[in-house]
PDB file of C-alpha atoms and ligand atoms in Angstrom:
ATOM      1  CA  MET D   1       1.513  -4.791 -11.649  1.00 73.00           C
ATOM      2  CA  ASN D   2       1.767  -1.333 -10.112  1.00 79.00           C
ATOM      3  CA  GLN D   3       0.760   1.532 -12.341  1.00 94.00           C
ATOM      4  CA  LEU D   4       3.739   3.829 -12.135  1.00 98.00           C
ATOM      5  CA  TYR D   5       5.096   4.953 -15.499  1.00 98.00           C
ATOM      6  CA  LEU D   6       8.530   6.547 -15.878  1.00 98.00           C
ATOM      7  CA  VAL D   7       9.003   8.967 -18.771  1.00 98.00           C
ATOM      8  CA  THR D   8      12.710   9.638 -19.226  1.00 98.00           C
ATOM      9  CA  ASP D   9      14.578  12.929 -19.485  1.00 98.00           C
ATOM     10  CA  SER D  10      18.365  12.771 -19.924  1.00 97.00           C
ATOM     11  CA  ALA D  11      18.955  16.411 -18.983  1.00 97.00           C
ATOM     12  CA  ILE D  12      17.018  16.197 -15.722  1.00 98.00           C
ATOM     13  CA  SER D  13      18.773  12.908 -14.915  1.00 98.00           C
ATOM     14  CA  GLN D  14      22.184  14.424 -15.600  1.00 98.00           C
ATOM     15  CA  GLN D  15      21.440  17.482 -13.444  1.00 98.00           C
ATOM     16  CA  ALA D  16      20.754  15.048 -10.605  1.00 98.00           C
ATOM     17  CA  GLY D  17      24.058  13.287 -11.350  1.00 98.00           C
ATOM     18  CA  HIS D  18      22.685  10.191 -13.072  1.00 98.00           C
ATOM     19  CA  SER D  19      23.011   8.575 -16.471  1.00 98.00           C
ATOM     20  CA  LEU D  20      19.729   7.593 -18.071  1.00 98.00           C
ATOM     21  CA  PRO D  21      20.479   3.838 -18.050  1.00 98.00           C
ATOM     22  CA  PHE D  22      21.194   4.130 -14.318  1.00 98.00           C
ATOM     23  CA  VAL D  23      17.855   5.872 -13.697  1.00 98.00           C
ATOM     24  CA  VAL D  24      15.969   3.259 -15.710  1.00 99.00           C
ATOM     25  CA  ALA D  25      17.774   0.351 -14.024  1.00 99.00           C
ATOM     26  CA  GLU D  26      17.101   1.791 -10.558  1.00 99.00           C
ATOM     27  CA  ALA D  27      13.447   2.468 -11.339  1.00 98.00           C
ATOM     28  CA  CYS D  28      13.007  -1.064 -12.693  1.00 98.00           C
ATOM     29  CA  ARG D  29      14.805  -2.525  -9.667  1.00 98.00           C
ATOM     30  CA  ALA D  30      12.314  -0.645  -7.480  1.00 98.00           C
ATOM     31  CA  GLY D  31       9.375  -2.120  -9.403  1.00 98.00           C
ATOM     32  CA  VAL D  32       8.524   0.352 -12.188  1.00 98.00           C
ATOM     33  CA  ARG D  33       7.207  -1.644 -15.149  1.00 98.00           C
ATOM     34  CA  TRP D  34       6.477   1.075 -17.716  1.00 98.00           C
ATOM     35  CA  ILE D  35       9.387   3.009 -19.210  1.00 98.00           C
ATOM     36  CA  GLN D  36       9.049   5.571 -21.982  1.00 98.00           C
ATOM     37  CA  LEU D  37      12.199   6.715 -23.753  1.00 98.00           C
ATOM     38  CA  ARG D  38      11.555  10.365 -24.530  1.00 98.00           C
ATOM     39  CA  GLU D  39      14.455  12.155 -26.206  1.00 92.00           C
ATOM     40  CA  LYS D  40      13.916  15.257 -28.300  1.00 92.00           C
ATOM     41  CA  GLN D  41      17.543  16.143 -29.086  1.00 92.00           C
ATOM     42  CA  LEU D  42      19.315  12.899 -29.909  1.00 95.00           C
ATOM     43  CA  SER D  43      20.449  11.889 -33.380  1.00 96.00           C
ATOM     44  CA  THR D  44      18.681   8.850 -34.797  1.00 97.00           C
ATOM     45  CA  ARG D  45      21.792   6.737 -34.285  1.00 98.00           C
ATOM     46  CA  ALA D  46      22.212   7.769 -30.657  1.00 98.00           C
ATOM     47  CA  PHE D  47      18.488   7.282 -30.017  1.00 98.00           C
ATOM     48  CA  ILE D  48      18.691   3.717 -31.329  1.00 98.00           C
ATOM     49  CA  GLU D  49      21.811   2.920 -29.312  1.00 98.00           C
ATOM     50  CA  LEU D  50      20.228   4.261 -26.126  1.00 98.00           C
ATOM     51  CA  GLY D  51      17.010   2.406 -26.909  1.00 98.00           C
ATOM     52  CA  LEU D  52      18.873  -0.896 -27.304  1.00 98.00           C
ATOM     53  CA  GLU D  53      20.701  -0.326 -24.026  1.00 98.00           C
ATOM     54  CA  LEU D  54      17.456   0.401 -22.197  1.00 98.00           C
ATOM     55  CA  LYS D  55      15.767  -2.592 -23.823  1.00 98.00           C
ATOM     56  CA  GLN D  56      18.272  -4.937 -22.184  1.00 98.00           C
ATOM     57  CA  ILE D  57      17.398  -3.433 -18.811  1.00 98.00           C
ATOM     58  CA  THR D  58      13.627  -3.453 -19.287  1.00 98.00           C
ATOM     59  CA  GLN D  59      13.649  -7.010 -20.630  1.00 98.00           C
ATOM     60  CA  HIS D  60      15.633  -8.172 -17.625  1.00 98.00           C
ATOM     61  CA  TYR D  61      12.907  -6.836 -15.327  1.00 98.00           C
ATOM     62  CA  GLY D  62       9.922  -7.705 -17.523  1.00 98.00           C
ATOM     63  CA  ALA D  63       9.128  -3.987 -17.925  1.00 98.00           C
ATOM     64  CA  LYS D  64       7.605  -2.443 -21.051  1.00 98.00           C
ATOM     65  CA  LEU D  65       9.736  -0.127 -23.181  1.00 98.00           C
ATOM     66  CA  ILE D  66       7.765   2.481 -25.109  1.00 98.00           C
ATOM     67  CA  ILE D  67       9.390   4.928 -27.548  1.00 98.00           C
ATOM     68  CA  ASN D  68       8.186   8.529 -27.676  1.00 98.00           C
ATOM     69  CA  ASP D  69       7.346   9.987 -31.121  1.00 97.00           C
ATOM     70  CA  ARG D  70       9.619   7.780 -33.252  1.00 97.00           C
ATOM     71  CA  ILE D  71       7.744   4.913 -34.878  1.00 98.00           C
ATOM     72  CA  ASP D  72      10.842   4.032 -36.937  1.00 98.00           C
ATOM     73  CA  VAL D  73      12.999   3.707 -33.826  1.00 98.00           C
ATOM     74  CA  ALA D  74      10.358   1.614 -32.031  1.00 98.00           C
ATOM     75  CA  LEU D  75      10.246  -0.778 -34.995  1.00 98.00           C
ATOM     76  CA  ALA D  76      14.017  -0.844 -35.459  1.00 98.00           C
ATOM     77  CA  ILE D  77      14.705  -1.912 -31.872  1.00 98.00           C
ATOM     78  CA  ASP D  78      11.548  -4.025 -31.533  1.00 98.00           C
ATOM     79  CA  ALA D  79      10.297  -2.005 -28.560  1.00 98.00           C
ATOM     80  CA  ASP D  80       6.950  -2.801 -26.952  1.00 98.00           C
ATOM     81  CA  GLY D  81       5.288   0.231 -28.480  1.00 98.00           C
ATOM     82  CA  VAL D  82       5.195   3.949 -29.169  1.00 98.00           C
ATOM     83  CA  HIS D  83       3.741   6.985 -27.465  1.00 98.00           C
ATOM     84  CA  ILE D  84       2.415   9.782 -29.646  1.00 98.00           C
ATOM     85  CA  GLY D  85       0.868  13.180 -29.106  1.00 97.00           C
ATOM     86  CA  GLN D  86      -1.619  15.297 -30.999  1.00 96.00           C
ATOM     87  CA  ASP D  87       1.023  16.812 -33.286  1.00 96.00           C
ATOM     88  CA  ASP D  88       2.735  13.558 -34.207  1.00 97.00           C
ATOM     89  CA  MET D  89       1.935  11.160 -37.031  1.00 97.00           C
ATOM     90  CA  PRO D  90      -1.850  10.584 -37.214  1.00 97.00           C
ATOM     91  CA  PHE D  91      -2.971   7.636 -35.106  1.00 98.00           C
ATOM     92  CA  THR D  92      -4.321   5.427 -37.903  1.00 97.00           C
ATOM     93  CA  MET D  93      -1.053   5.747 -39.840  1.00 98.00           C
ATOM     94  CA  VAL D  94       0.932   4.789 -36.750  1.00 98.00           C
ATOM     95  CA  ARG D  95      -1.265   1.731 -36.237  1.00 98.00           C
ATOM     96  CA  SER D  96      -0.902   0.571 -39.800  1.00 98.00           C
ATOM     97  CA  LEU D  97       2.883   1.010 -39.711  1.00 98.00           C
ATOM     98  CA  ILE D  98       3.438  -0.621 -36.356  1.00 97.00           C
ATOM     99  CA  GLY D  99       0.918  -3.443 -36.655  1.00 97.00           C
ATOM    100  CA  PRO D 100      -1.819  -4.721 -34.336  1.00 97.00           C
ATOM    101  CA  ASP D 101       0.434  -6.261 -31.692  1.00 97.00           C
ATOM    102  CA  LYS D 102       2.506  -3.282 -30.546  1.00 98.00           C
ATOM    103  CA  LEU D 103       1.202  -0.873 -27.933  1.00 98.00           C
ATOM    104  CA  ILE D 104       0.242   2.676 -28.864  1.00 98.00           C
ATOM    105  CA  GLY D 105      -0.201   5.294 -26.190  1.00 98.00           C
ATOM    106  CA  LEU D 106      -1.825   8.598 -27.131  1.00 98.00           C
ATOM    107  CA  SER D 107      -1.642  11.876 -25.228  1.00 98.00           C
ATOM    108  CA  ILE D 108      -4.849  13.835 -24.871  1.00 98.00           C
ATOM    109  CA  ASN D 109      -5.576  17.115 -23.133  1.00 97.00           C
ATOM    110  CA  ASN D 110      -9.329  17.514 -23.394  1.00 97.00           C
ATOM    111  CA  GLU D 111     -12.675  15.837 -24.011  1.00 96.00           C
ATOM    112  CA  ALA D 112     -12.668  16.547 -27.757  1.00 96.00           C
ATOM    113  CA  GLU D 113      -9.361  14.733 -28.145  1.00 97.00           C
ATOM    114  CA  LEU D 114     -10.809  11.845 -26.142  1.00 97.00           C
ATOM    115  CA  GLN D 115     -13.859  11.632 -28.422  1.00 97.00           C
ATOM    116  CA  ALA D 116     -11.608  11.367 -31.462  1.00 95.00           C
ATOM    117  CA  THR D 117     -10.105   8.129 -30.082  1.00 95.00           C
ATOM    118  CA  ARG D 118     -13.442   6.260 -30.051  1.00 93.00           C
ATOM    119  CA  HIS D 119     -12.908   4.324 -33.259  1.00 91.00           C
ATOM    120  CA  TRP D 120      -9.199   3.679 -32.903  1.00 96.00           C
ATOM    121  CA  HIS D 121      -7.319   0.812 -31.345  1.00 95.00           C
ATOM    122  CA  VAL D 122      -5.603   2.876 -28.627  1.00 98.00           C
ATOM    123  CA  ASP D 123      -3.898   0.786 -25.921  1.00 98.00           C
ATOM    124  CA  TYR D 124      -3.671   3.499 -23.298  1.00 98.00           C
ATOM    125  CA  LEU D 125      -4.106   7.232 -22.880  1.00 98.00           C
ATOM    126  CA  GLY D 126      -1.733   9.763 -21.432  1.00 98.00           C
ATOM    127  CA  ILE D 127      -3.813  12.562 -19.905  1.00 98.00           C
ATOM    128  CA  ALA D 128      -1.883  15.828 -19.735  1.00 97.00           C
ATOM    129  CA  THR D 129      -1.246  18.225 -18.159  1.00 96.00           C
ATOM    130  CA  ILE D 130      -2.512  17.783 -14.599  1.00 97.00           C
ATOM    131  CA  PHE D 131      -0.393  20.342 -12.700  1.00 97.00           C
ATOM    132  CA  PRO D 132       2.086  23.006 -13.832  1.00 96.00           C
ATOM    133  CA  THR D 133       5.502  21.495 -14.530  1.00 96.00           C
ATOM    134  CA  GLY D 134       8.928  22.845 -15.341  1.00 95.00           C
ATOM    135  CA  THR D 135       9.770  19.704 -17.304  1.00 96.00           C
ATOM    136  CA  LYS D 136       7.842  20.442 -20.501  1.00 92.00           C
ATOM    137  CA  GLN D 137       7.654  23.976 -21.866  1.00 84.00           C
ATOM    138  CA  ASP D 138       4.874  23.623 -24.430  1.00 79.00           C
ATOM    139  CA  THR D 139       2.229  22.057 -22.237  1.00 73.00           C
ATOM    140  CA  ALA D 140      -1.415  22.423 -23.165  1.00 79.00           C
ATOM    141  CA  SER D 141      -3.871  23.761 -20.583  1.00 91.00           C
ATOM    142  CA  ILE D 142      -3.675  22.644 -16.973  1.00 95.00           C
ATOM    143  CA  LEU D 143      -6.483  20.183 -16.214  1.00 96.00           C
ATOM    144  CA  GLY D 144      -6.236  19.960 -12.441  1.00 97.00           C
ATOM    145  CA  ILE D 145      -7.890  17.099 -10.593  1.00 97.00           C
ATOM    146  CA  ASP D 146     -11.368  18.206 -11.728  1.00 97.00           C
ATOM    147  CA  GLY D 147     -10.473  18.168 -15.405  1.00 97.00           C
ATOM    148  CA  LEU D 148      -8.773  14.800 -15.022  1.00 98.00           C
ATOM    149  CA  GLN D 149     -11.838  13.396 -13.288  1.00 97.00           C
ATOM    150  CA  ARG D 150     -14.133  14.579 -16.088  1.00 97.00           C
ATOM    151  CA  ILE D 151     -12.001  12.863 -18.740  1.00 97.00           C
ATOM    152  CA  CYS D 152     -11.574   9.638 -16.743  1.00 97.00           C
ATOM    153  CA  ALA D 153     -15.344   9.373 -16.287  1.00 97.00           C
ATOM    154  CA  GLN D 154     -15.776   9.201 -20.064  1.00 97.00           C
ATOM    155  CA  THR D 155     -13.368   6.421 -20.976  1.00 97.00           C
ATOM    156  CA  ARG D 156     -12.672   2.797 -20.162  1.00 95.00           C
ATOM    157  CA  LEU D 157      -9.213   2.896 -21.691  1.00 97.00           C
ATOM    158  CA  PRO D 158      -6.284   2.528 -19.320  1.00 97.00           C
ATOM    159  CA  ALA D 159      -5.165   6.095 -18.623  1.00 97.00           C
ATOM    160  CA  PHE D 160      -2.022   7.572 -17.092  1.00 98.00           C
ATOM    161  CA  ALA D 161      -2.078  11.115 -15.739  1.00 98.00           C
ATOM    162  CA  ILE D 162       1.044  13.235 -16.318  1.00 98.00           C
ATOM    163  CA  GLY D 163       2.340  16.660 -15.403  1.00 97.00           C
ATOM    164  CA  GLY D 164       3.628  17.853 -12.047  1.00 98.00           C
ATOM    165  CA  ILE D 165       2.856  14.610 -10.220  1.00 98.00           C
ATOM    166  CA  LYS D 166       4.954  13.786  -7.172  1.00 98.00           C
ATOM    167  CA  ALA D 167       4.732  12.057  -3.783  1.00 98.00           C
ATOM    168  CA  SER D 168       2.715  14.887  -2.222  1.00 98.00           C
ATOM    169  CA  ASN D 169      -0.112  14.806  -4.790  1.00 98.00           C
ATOM    170  CA  ILE D 170      -0.072  11.265  -6.216  1.00 97.00           C
ATOM    171  CA  GLN D 171      -2.891  10.016  -4.008  1.00 95.00           C
ATOM    172  CA  ALA D 172      -5.173  12.916  -4.906  1.00 96.00           C
ATOM    173  CA  VAL D 173      -4.484  12.133  -8.573  1.00 97.00           C
ATOM    174  CA  MET D 174      -5.377   8.464  -8.112  1.00 95.00           C
ATOM    175  CA  GLN D 175      -8.708   9.435  -6.560  1.00 95.00           C
ATOM    176  CA  SER D 176      -9.755  10.851  -9.934  1.00 95.00           C
ATOM    177  CA  GLY D 177     -10.294   7.333 -11.264  1.00 93.00           C
ATOM    178  CA  VAL D 178      -7.168   7.259 -13.413  1.00 96.00           C
ATOM    179  CA  THR D 179      -5.396   3.906 -13.952  1.00 95.00           C
ATOM    180  CA  GLY D 180      -1.920   5.134 -13.131  1.00 97.00           C
ATOM    181  CA  VAL D 181       0.489   8.051 -13.103  1.00 98.00           C
ATOM    182  CA  ALA D 182       3.456   8.986 -15.250  1.00 98.00           C
ATOM    183  CA  VAL D 183       6.331  11.041 -13.885  1.00 98.00           C
ATOM    184  CA  VAL D 184       9.588  12.523 -15.112  1.00 98.00           C
ATOM    185  CA  SER D 185      11.264  14.689 -12.462  1.00 98.00           C
ATOM    186  CA  ALA D 186       9.790  12.787  -9.493  1.00 98.00           C
ATOM    187  CA  ILE D 187      12.148   9.935 -10.459  1.00 98.00           C
ATOM    188  CA  CYS D 188      14.809  11.257 -12.896  1.00 98.00           C
ATOM    189  CA  GLY D 189      15.516  14.377 -10.839  1.00 98.00           C
ATOM    190  CA  GLN D 190      15.820  12.716  -7.424  1.00 98.00           C
ATOM    191  CA  PRO D 191      19.038  11.925  -5.531  1.00 98.00           C
ATOM    192  CA  SER D 192      17.988   8.257  -5.453  1.00 98.00           C
ATOM    193  CA  PRO D 193      15.742   7.179  -8.348  1.00 98.00           C
ATOM    194  CA  TYR D 194      15.391   3.830  -6.548  1.00 98.00           C
ATOM    195  CA  GLU D 195      14.127   5.334  -3.283  1.00 98.00           C
ATOM    196  CA  ALA D 196      11.918   7.823  -5.119  1.00 98.00           C
ATOM    197  CA  SER D 197      10.335   5.002  -7.140  1.00 98.00           C
ATOM    198  CA  ARG D 198       9.824   2.891  -4.025  1.00 98.00           C
ATOM    199  CA  GLU D 199       8.040   5.746  -2.296  1.00 98.00           C
ATOM    200  CA  LEU D 200       5.727   6.423  -5.251  1.00 98.00           C
ATOM    201  CA  ILE D 201       4.919   2.706  -5.611  1.00 98.00           C
ATOM    202  CA  HIS D 202       4.216   2.506  -1.897  1.00 97.00           C
ATOM    203  CA  LEU D 203       1.849   5.487  -2.112  1.00 96.00           C
ATOM    204  CA  LEU D 204       0.107   3.916  -5.115  1.00 95.00           C
ATOM    205  CA  SER D 205      -0.467   0.725  -3.144  1.00 93.00           C
ATOM    206  CA  GLN D 206      -2.288   2.499  -0.296  1.00 90.00           C
ATOM    207  CA  PRO D 207      -6.098   2.342  -0.163  1.00 84.00           C
ATOM    208  CA  LEU D 208      -7.630   5.505  -1.621  1.00 81.00           C
TER     209      LEU D 208
HETATM  210  N1  LIG V   1       3.793  15.667 -21.051  1.00 88.87           N
HETATM  211  C1  LIG V   1       2.959  16.462 -20.407  1.00 88.87           C
HETATM  212  S1  LIG V   1       3.621  17.102 -19.015  1.00 88.87           S
HETATM  213  C2  LIG V   1       5.078  16.280 -19.276  1.00 88.87           C
HETATM  214  C3  LIG V   1       4.993  15.548 -20.437  1.00 88.87           C
HETATM  215  C4  LIG V   1       6.057  14.712 -21.003  1.00 88.87           C
HETATM  216  C5  LIG V   1       6.248  16.391 -18.368  1.00 88.87           C
HETATM  217  C6  LIG V   1       5.958  15.889 -16.998  1.00 88.87           C
HETATM  218  O1  LIG V   1       7.112  16.017 -16.214  1.00 88.87           O
HETATM  219  P1  LIG V   1       7.055  16.023 -14.625  1.00 88.87           P
HETATM  220  O2  LIG V   1       8.495  16.273 -14.232  1.00 88.87           O
HETATM  221  O3  LIG V   1       6.594  14.663 -14.186  1.00 88.87           O
HETATM  222  O4  LIG V   1       6.147  17.127 -14.205  1.00 88.87           O
HETATM  223 MG1  LIG V   2       5.159  13.566 -29.311  1.00 88.87          MG
END
């Protein structure tokens, strides 16, 4: 399985002329197998309806559907897991609510946050923020490739780098030892999410 992870953004998709289900379907058709539904503005009802629609698409392609922040929504739609950050519900509470079988991804920004994960059953890490990005306003400090490398060297957990990653820098990111990369605008904001995904997957498949 390739290690490209799409994190969704409805506004960026719409600016590029796409609905979110279209973006997700095109990314899955191109081979993306990790989809995170990340919606900060939607009502609970709309979030659930969108989640159920995306679940049909991801199931069709055998892709994982992960829900950002909302443990209740992940449980309600029987998603594959949740993705949480440092300001969300504490990890051990999420694990006890969601059970041992669902995936939990945790965002970290530094070595101290990595150390805190040692005794938890984390399924994968999101390592943020690698490069400056216009997609998220409240990003923590910029790690760069060096910072990413330092964190990757200290963990055996699967880890996805996020923040400002695109075709022109994806190979440099992979050389840091990270498992995969997560992108928003490099797929959602492109004229063809299918072609953009194909290109990123192709670059990921090249020898480092
Ligand atoms: N978390 C850290 S940076 C980021 C998130 C969700 C946004 C990344 O967006 P892009 O468009 O891939 O730079
Ligand atoms: Mg969060």
